[in-house]
XYZ file of C-alpha atoms in Angstrom:
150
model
C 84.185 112.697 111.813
C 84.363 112.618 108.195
C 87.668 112.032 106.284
C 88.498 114.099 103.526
C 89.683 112.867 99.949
C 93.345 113.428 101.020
C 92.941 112.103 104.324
C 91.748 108.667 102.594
C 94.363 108.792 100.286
C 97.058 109.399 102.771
C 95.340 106.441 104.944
C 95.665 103.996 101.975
C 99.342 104.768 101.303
C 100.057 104.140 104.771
C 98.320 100.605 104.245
C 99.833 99.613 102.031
C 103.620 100.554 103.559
C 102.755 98.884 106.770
C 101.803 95.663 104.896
C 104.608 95.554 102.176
C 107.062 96.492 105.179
C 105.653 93.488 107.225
C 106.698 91.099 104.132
C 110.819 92.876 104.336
C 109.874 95.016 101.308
C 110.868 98.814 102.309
C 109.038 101.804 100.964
C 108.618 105.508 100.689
C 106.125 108.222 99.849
C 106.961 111.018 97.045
C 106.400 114.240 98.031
C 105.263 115.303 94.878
C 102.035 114.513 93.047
C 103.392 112.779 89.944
C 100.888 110.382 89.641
C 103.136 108.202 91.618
C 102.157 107.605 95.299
C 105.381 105.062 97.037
C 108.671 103.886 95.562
C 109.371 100.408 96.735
C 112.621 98.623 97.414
C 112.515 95.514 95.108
C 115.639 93.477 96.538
C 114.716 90.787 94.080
C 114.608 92.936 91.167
C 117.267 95.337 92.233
C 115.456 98.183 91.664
C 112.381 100.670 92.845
C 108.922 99.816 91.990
C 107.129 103.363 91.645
C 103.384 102.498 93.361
C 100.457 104.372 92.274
C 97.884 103.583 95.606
C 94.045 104.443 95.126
C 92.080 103.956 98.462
C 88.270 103.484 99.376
C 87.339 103.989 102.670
C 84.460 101.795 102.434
C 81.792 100.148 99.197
C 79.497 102.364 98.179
C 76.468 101.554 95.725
C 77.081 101.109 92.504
C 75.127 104.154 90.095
C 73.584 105.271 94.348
C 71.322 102.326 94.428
C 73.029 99.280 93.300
C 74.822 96.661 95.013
C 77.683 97.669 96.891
C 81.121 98.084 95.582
C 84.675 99.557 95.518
C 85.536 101.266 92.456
C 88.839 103.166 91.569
C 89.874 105.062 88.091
C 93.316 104.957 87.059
C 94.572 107.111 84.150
C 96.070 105.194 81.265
C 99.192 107.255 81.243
C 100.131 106.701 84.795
C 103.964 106.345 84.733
C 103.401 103.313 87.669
C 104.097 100.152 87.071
C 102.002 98.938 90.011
C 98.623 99.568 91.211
C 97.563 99.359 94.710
C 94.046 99.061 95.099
C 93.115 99.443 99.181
C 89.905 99.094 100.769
C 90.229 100.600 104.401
C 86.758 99.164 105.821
C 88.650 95.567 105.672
C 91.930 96.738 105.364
C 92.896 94.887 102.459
C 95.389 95.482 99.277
C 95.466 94.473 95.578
C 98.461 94.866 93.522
C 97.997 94.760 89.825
C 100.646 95.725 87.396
C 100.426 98.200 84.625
C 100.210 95.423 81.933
C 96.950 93.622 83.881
C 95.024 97.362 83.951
C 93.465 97.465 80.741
C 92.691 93.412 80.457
C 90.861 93.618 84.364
C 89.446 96.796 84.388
C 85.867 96.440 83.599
C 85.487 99.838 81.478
C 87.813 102.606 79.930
C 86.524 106.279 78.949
C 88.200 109.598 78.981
C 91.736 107.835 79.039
C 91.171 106.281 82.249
C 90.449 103.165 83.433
C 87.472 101.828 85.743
C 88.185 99.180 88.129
C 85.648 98.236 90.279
C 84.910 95.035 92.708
C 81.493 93.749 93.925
C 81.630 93.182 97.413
C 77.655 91.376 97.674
C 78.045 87.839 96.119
C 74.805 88.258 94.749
C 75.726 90.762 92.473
C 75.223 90.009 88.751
C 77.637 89.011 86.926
C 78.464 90.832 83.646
C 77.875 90.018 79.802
C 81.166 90.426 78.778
C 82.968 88.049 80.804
C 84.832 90.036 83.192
C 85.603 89.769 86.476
C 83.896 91.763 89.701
C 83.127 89.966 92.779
C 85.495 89.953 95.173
C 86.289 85.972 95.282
C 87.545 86.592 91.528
C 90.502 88.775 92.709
C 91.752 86.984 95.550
C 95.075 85.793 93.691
C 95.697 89.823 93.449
C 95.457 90.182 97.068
C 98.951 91.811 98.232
C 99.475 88.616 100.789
C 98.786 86.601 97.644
C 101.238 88.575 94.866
C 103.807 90.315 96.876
C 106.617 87.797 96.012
C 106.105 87.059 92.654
C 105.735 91.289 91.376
C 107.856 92.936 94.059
C-alpha cells in the first residue's frame, strides 16, 4: 500500500514523540498547520520547544538517477526553533536548531532551505566543503543531541 504525503508526515511526528518520550522529554502535536509540527516540554529550559518534523519514508535518487539520498526543504521563515529530520526506512531522527539551518543545509533558493544526506558512502563529496554523507551527521542524531538542545 502506498502512503500518502500526510500519512508520512503524520508517521514522522509520531517518531519522533515516541523517541523524545523514551528520553523523559513530553510532547504534543498542534492541530493547526503553522509551520510548527510538536511542542516539547523542555524541563531543563523551562519552557516549550515548538518542533518543525519533516519525514522521508525512505532515500530516493538524487536528480532520479543519482546516488541515493534523503532530502528535506525547510522554509527560512519557519517560526521553529528545532528541526526534526526523520528517516522512517531506519527509523532514525536529527535535531538541528534554527541557527545550524542555513550553515548545514547544502543549498538555499526560493526562501527555503535544502537539506539533504547521502546515504551510499561512495557518494561524492562536494566542492564547497559541506557536509552529506550520513557518517558526517551522526553528532545530530536525536540519541546524540537530545540533552544538550532540549
Amino acid at each position: 500500500m502506498k502512503l500518502t504525503t500526510a500519512q508520512i508526515g503524520r508517521a514522522g511526528e509520531l517518531l519522533v514523540q515516541e523517541q523524545l518520550l523514551l528520553y523523559g522529554i513530553e510532547s504534543a502535536p498542534l492541530t493547526t498547520d503553522t509551520g510548527i509540527d510538536l511542542m516539547a516540554n523542555s524541563a531543563r529550559r523551562n519552557d516549550a520547544v515548538m518542533i518543525q518534523v519533516k519525514a522521508n519514508l525512505r532515500p530516493k535518487s538524487g536528480g532520479g538517477k543519482g546516488t541515493p539520498a534523503l532530502d528535506w526543504w525547510v522554509p527560512d521563515d519557519s517560526p521553529a526553533e528545532m528541526f526534526a529530520f526523520v528517516d522512517l526506512s531506519t527509523n532514525r531522527v536529527w535535531l538541528v536548531t534554527r541557527e545550524e539551518i542555513a550553515k548545514l543545509a547544502q543549498q538555499y533558493a526560493s526562501g527555503r532551505y535544502h537539506f539533504f544526506i547521502a546515504t551510499d558512502p561512495s557518494a561524492a563529496e562536494r566542492r564547497d566543503g559541506k557536509a552529506v554523507h550520513d557518517y558526517t551527521f551522526q553528532g545530530y542524531l536525536l540519541e546524540n543531541r537530545v540533552r544538550r538542545v532540549m
